[in-house]
Structures are given as structure tokens and as C-alpha cells.
Amino acid sequence: MSLVKGRLFQDTGWHWWWLVLLLLVADQLSKVWVIQNFSLGESVSLLPVFNFTYARNYGAAFSFLGDAGGWQRWLFTLIAVVVSIVLAVWLSRLPKAQVKLSLALSLIISGAIGNLIDRSLYGYVVDFLHVFYQNWHYPIFNIADCAISIGAVLLIWDSFTNDTETQKATSGDKP
């Protein structure tokens, strides 16, 4: 792998940056659309168990520390920046053949950056996807949260995957 020859995006996990950018654009455009078309707390029913509901999350997942007084904005911003950098470096060192792990890291990076943009611009994260059943309500979330969650599941799944599959894929051996 020759990174000096400009093959970083071709030979490593960085070939997934197109997905990071695609999800970032989808996340940010959807949030702008919600801000421009909904009042805070406004809800539109789409299915018997799913609404678009405009909410602001000043905390982290499940509004953790949402009422902490404002300092959490900077803590979660710092965490998102550090995590994104660490995962981007990790991704740059992965061989292209490690698809599941590369995809997992790319999804987490896109979600972290998407919510980081919100915290930086607004001081909160824009949420609008609302899943519920009768009196049970899952915390309202967004596309970035979906990317992080799917990426985390893939990361856990990858940790249970047999390493010999990856070694064979990267060495060119056939099973």
C-alpha cells in the first residue's frame, strides 16, 4: 500500500468517504427542512407508529445531560471531534478488504460529524424521527443517530467475526 502515491482513498478504508459525505448531506438537508417547515414540538403523523416531530436535544443520546446548563455542548463537541479524528485515522490504516469494519467506522464518523455540525451551529441537535407504540415512545432521533447506531452494531458484529476471513481477504488467498 503506497499512501505516498495518492492511493489512500483507493487502498484503505477511506474509500468509504463517499458514504460519509452522502449521509452528512442527507442528515443536514433533512434537519434544515425540519427547521424551516416545523415549529418546535410540531408533529406530523406518517404511520400509526411513526411521526416527524421537531425536537431539540441539548444533551447526548436519550437527552443525557440535556438540562446540565450548557457546558455539555462543549463536552459533546470535543468528544465528537476526538472520536471523528481517531476513527478517521483508524479507517486510513484499514485495508480496503475489511469492508464491515470500514463501513462501521464510516457510519459512526458521519453521524458524529452530523451531530457535531448541529451543536456548533445551533447549540443543540435537531431531532425529528419519532417512533412510538400506544403510550411507549422511543426518544426522537435523526439520520446521524441512525448512522451511529447502525455503525455501532456493525462494529460489535465485526468484533465477533473470525479474523482469518480478513487475513485471507487481505493476503489474496482464496478460501
Coordinates of C-alpha atoms in Angstrom, one line a residue:
M1 CA 0.0 0.0 0.0
S2 CA 1.6 3.2 -1.1
L3 CA -0.1 6.2 0.6
V4 CA 2.6 8.5 -0.8
K5 CA 1.3 7.8 -4.4
G6 CA -2.2 9.1 -3.5
R7 CA -3.8 5.7 -3.1
L8 CA -5.2 6.5 0.4
F9 CA -8.8 6.6 -1.0
Q10 CA -8.3 3.5 -3.1
D11 CA -6.4 1.1 -0.9
T12 CA -7.7 1.8 2.5
G13 CA -11.0 2.1 4.4
W14 CA -11.1 5.7 3.2
H15 CA -12.7 4.6 0.0
W16 CA -15.9 4.8 2.1
W17 CA -15.7 8.6 2.5
W18 CA -18.3 9.0 -0.3
L19 CA -20.8 7.4 2.1
V20 CA -19.8 9.7 4.9
L21 CA -20.4 12.7 2.7
L22 CA -23.7 11.3 1.3
L23 CA -25.0 10.7 4.8
L24 CA -23.8 14.1 6.0
V25 CA -25.6 15.8 3.2
A26 CA -28.8 13.8 3.8
D27 CA -28.6 14.5 7.6
Q28 CA -28.1 18.2 7.2
L29 CA -30.6 18.7 4.5
S30 CA -33.3 16.9 6.4
K31 CA -32.6 19.0 9.5
V32 CA -32.7 22.2 7.6
W33 CA -36.0 21.1 6.1
V34 CA -37.4 20.4 9.6
I35 CA -36.2 23.7 11.0
Q36 CA -37.8 25.6 8.0
N37 CA -41.1 23.7 8.0
F38 CA -41.9 22.8 11.6
S39 CA -42.4 24.7 14.8
L40 CA -40.6 23.3 17.8
G41 CA -42.7 20.4 19.1
E42 CA -44.9 20.2 15.9
S43 CA -45.6 16.7 14.8
V44 CA -46.9 15.2 11.6
S45 CA -48.2 11.6 11.6
L46 CA -46.8 9.5 8.8
L47 CA -47.7 6.0 10.1
P48 CA -49.6 4.7 13.1
V49 CA -46.2 4.2 14.8
F50 CA -44.1 6.9 13.2
N51 CA -44.2 10.7 13.2
F52 CA -42.0 13.6 12.2
T53 CA -41.7 15.6 15.4
Y54 CA -39.3 18.5 15.7
A55 CA -37.3 18.3 18.9
R56 CA -34.1 19.8 20.2
N57 CA -31.6 17.7 22.1
Y58 CA -29.2 19.7 24.2
G59 CA -27.6 16.5 25.6
A60 CA -26.3 13.3 24.2
A61 CA -28.1 10.0 23.4
F62 CA -31.5 9.9 25.0
S63 CA -31.0 13.6 26.1
F64 CA -28.4 12.5 28.6
L65 CA -27.2 15.7 30.4
G66 CA -29.7 17.7 28.3
D67 CA -30.5 20.0 31.3
A68 CA -27.0 20.4 32.5
G69 CA -26.7 24.2 31.9
G70 CA -24.8 24.5 28.6
W71 CA -21.3 23.2 29.4
Q72 CA -22.3 19.8 27.9
R73 CA -22.5 21.4 24.5
W74 CA -18.7 21.9 24.5
L75 CA -18.0 18.5 26.1
F76 CA -20.0 16.6 23.4
T77 CA -18.4 18.8 20.7
L78 CA -15.0 17.9 22.0
I79 CA -15.9 14.2 22.2
A80 CA -17.3 14.2 18.6
V81 CA -14.1 15.9 17.3
V82 CA -11.8 13.5 19.0
V83 CA -13.8 10.4 18.1
S84 CA -14.1 11.5 14.5
I85 CA -10.3 12.1 14.2
V86 CA -9.4 8.8 15.9
L87 CA -11.9 6.8 13.7
A88 CA -10.7 8.6 10.5
V89 CA -7.0 7.7 11.3
W90 CA -8.1 4.1 12.1
L91 CA -10.0 4.0 8.8
S92 CA -7.0 5.2 6.9
R93 CA -5.0 2.2 8.3
L94 CA -7.5 -0.4 7.4
P95 CA -7.1 -2.4 4.2
K96 CA -9.9 -2.0 1.7
A97 CA -10.8 -5.6 2.2
Q98 CA -12.1 -5.0 5.7
V99 CA -15.5 -3.9 4.5
K100 CA -17.6 -4.5 7.6
L101 CA -15.2 -2.6 9.9
S102 CA -14.7 0.2 7.3
L103 CA -18.4 0.6 6.9
A104 CA -19.0 0.7 10.6
L105 CA -16.4 3.4 11.2
S106 CA -17.6 5.4 8.3
L107 CA -21.2 5.4 9.6
I108 CA -20.1 6.4 13.1
I109 CA -17.9 9.2 11.6
S110 CA -20.8 10.6 9.5
G111 CA -23.2 10.5 12.5
A112 CA -20.7 12.1 14.8
I113 CA -19.9 14.9 12.4
G114 CA -23.6 15.4 11.5
N115 CA -24.5 16.0 15.2
L116 CA -21.3 18.0 15.7
I117 CA -22.4 20.4 13.0
D118 CA -25.7 20.9 14.8
R119 CA -24.1 21.5 18.2
S120 CA -21.7 24.0 16.5
L121 CA -24.4 25.9 14.6
Y122 CA -27.4 25.8 16.9
G123 CA -26.1 24.7 20.4
Y124 CA -28.3 21.6 20.2
V125 CA -29.0 18.6 17.9
V126 CA -32.1 18.7 15.7
D127 CA -34.1 15.5 16.1
F128 CA -37.3 14.6 14.2
L129 CA -37.8 10.9 13.7
H130 CA -40.3 9.7 16.3
V131 CA -41.1 6.0 16.8
F132 CA -43.8 5.0 19.2
Y133 CA -46.4 2.4 20.1
Q134 CA -49.5 3.4 22.1
N135 CA -48.1 5.0 25.2
W136 CA -44.5 3.9 24.6
H137 CA -42.2 6.5 22.9
Y138 CA -38.7 5.9 21.8
P139 CA -36.5 9.1 22.1
I140 CA -36.8 11.3 19.0
F141 CA -33.7 10.9 16.8
N142 CA -32.3 11.8 13.4
I143 CA -30.3 10.4 10.4
A144 CA -27.0 11.0 12.1
D145 CA -28.2 9.0 15.1
C146 CA -29.3 6.1 12.8
A147 CA -25.8 6.1 11.2
I148 CA -24.1 6.0 14.6
S149 CA -26.4 3.2 15.8
I150 CA -26.0 1.0 12.7
G151 CA -22.3 1.7 12.7
A152 CA -22.1 0.6 16.4
V153 CA -24.0 -2.7 15.6
L154 CA -21.6 -3.4 12.7
L155 CA -18.6 -2.6 14.9
I156 CA -19.9 -5.1 17.5
W157 CA -20.7 -7.7 14.8
D158 CA -17.2 -7.2 13.3
S159 CA -15.6 -7.8 16.7
F160 CA -17.2 -11.3 16.8
T161 CA -16.1 -12.1 13.2
N162 CA -13.4 -14.7 12.5
D163 CA -10.1 -12.8 11.9
T164 CA -9.0 -15.5 9.4
E165 CA -11.6 -14.2 6.9
T166 CA -10.0 -10.8 7.0
Q167 CA -6.5 -12.2 6.8
K168 CA -7.4 -14.3 3.7
A169 CA -9.1 -11.3 2.1
T170 CA -6.1 -9.0 2.6
S171 CA -3.5 -11.5 1.6
G172 CA -5.3 -12.6 -1.6
D173 CA -5.7 -16.2 -0.5
K174 CA -8.8 -17.9 -1.6
P175 CA -10.9 -19.9 1.0

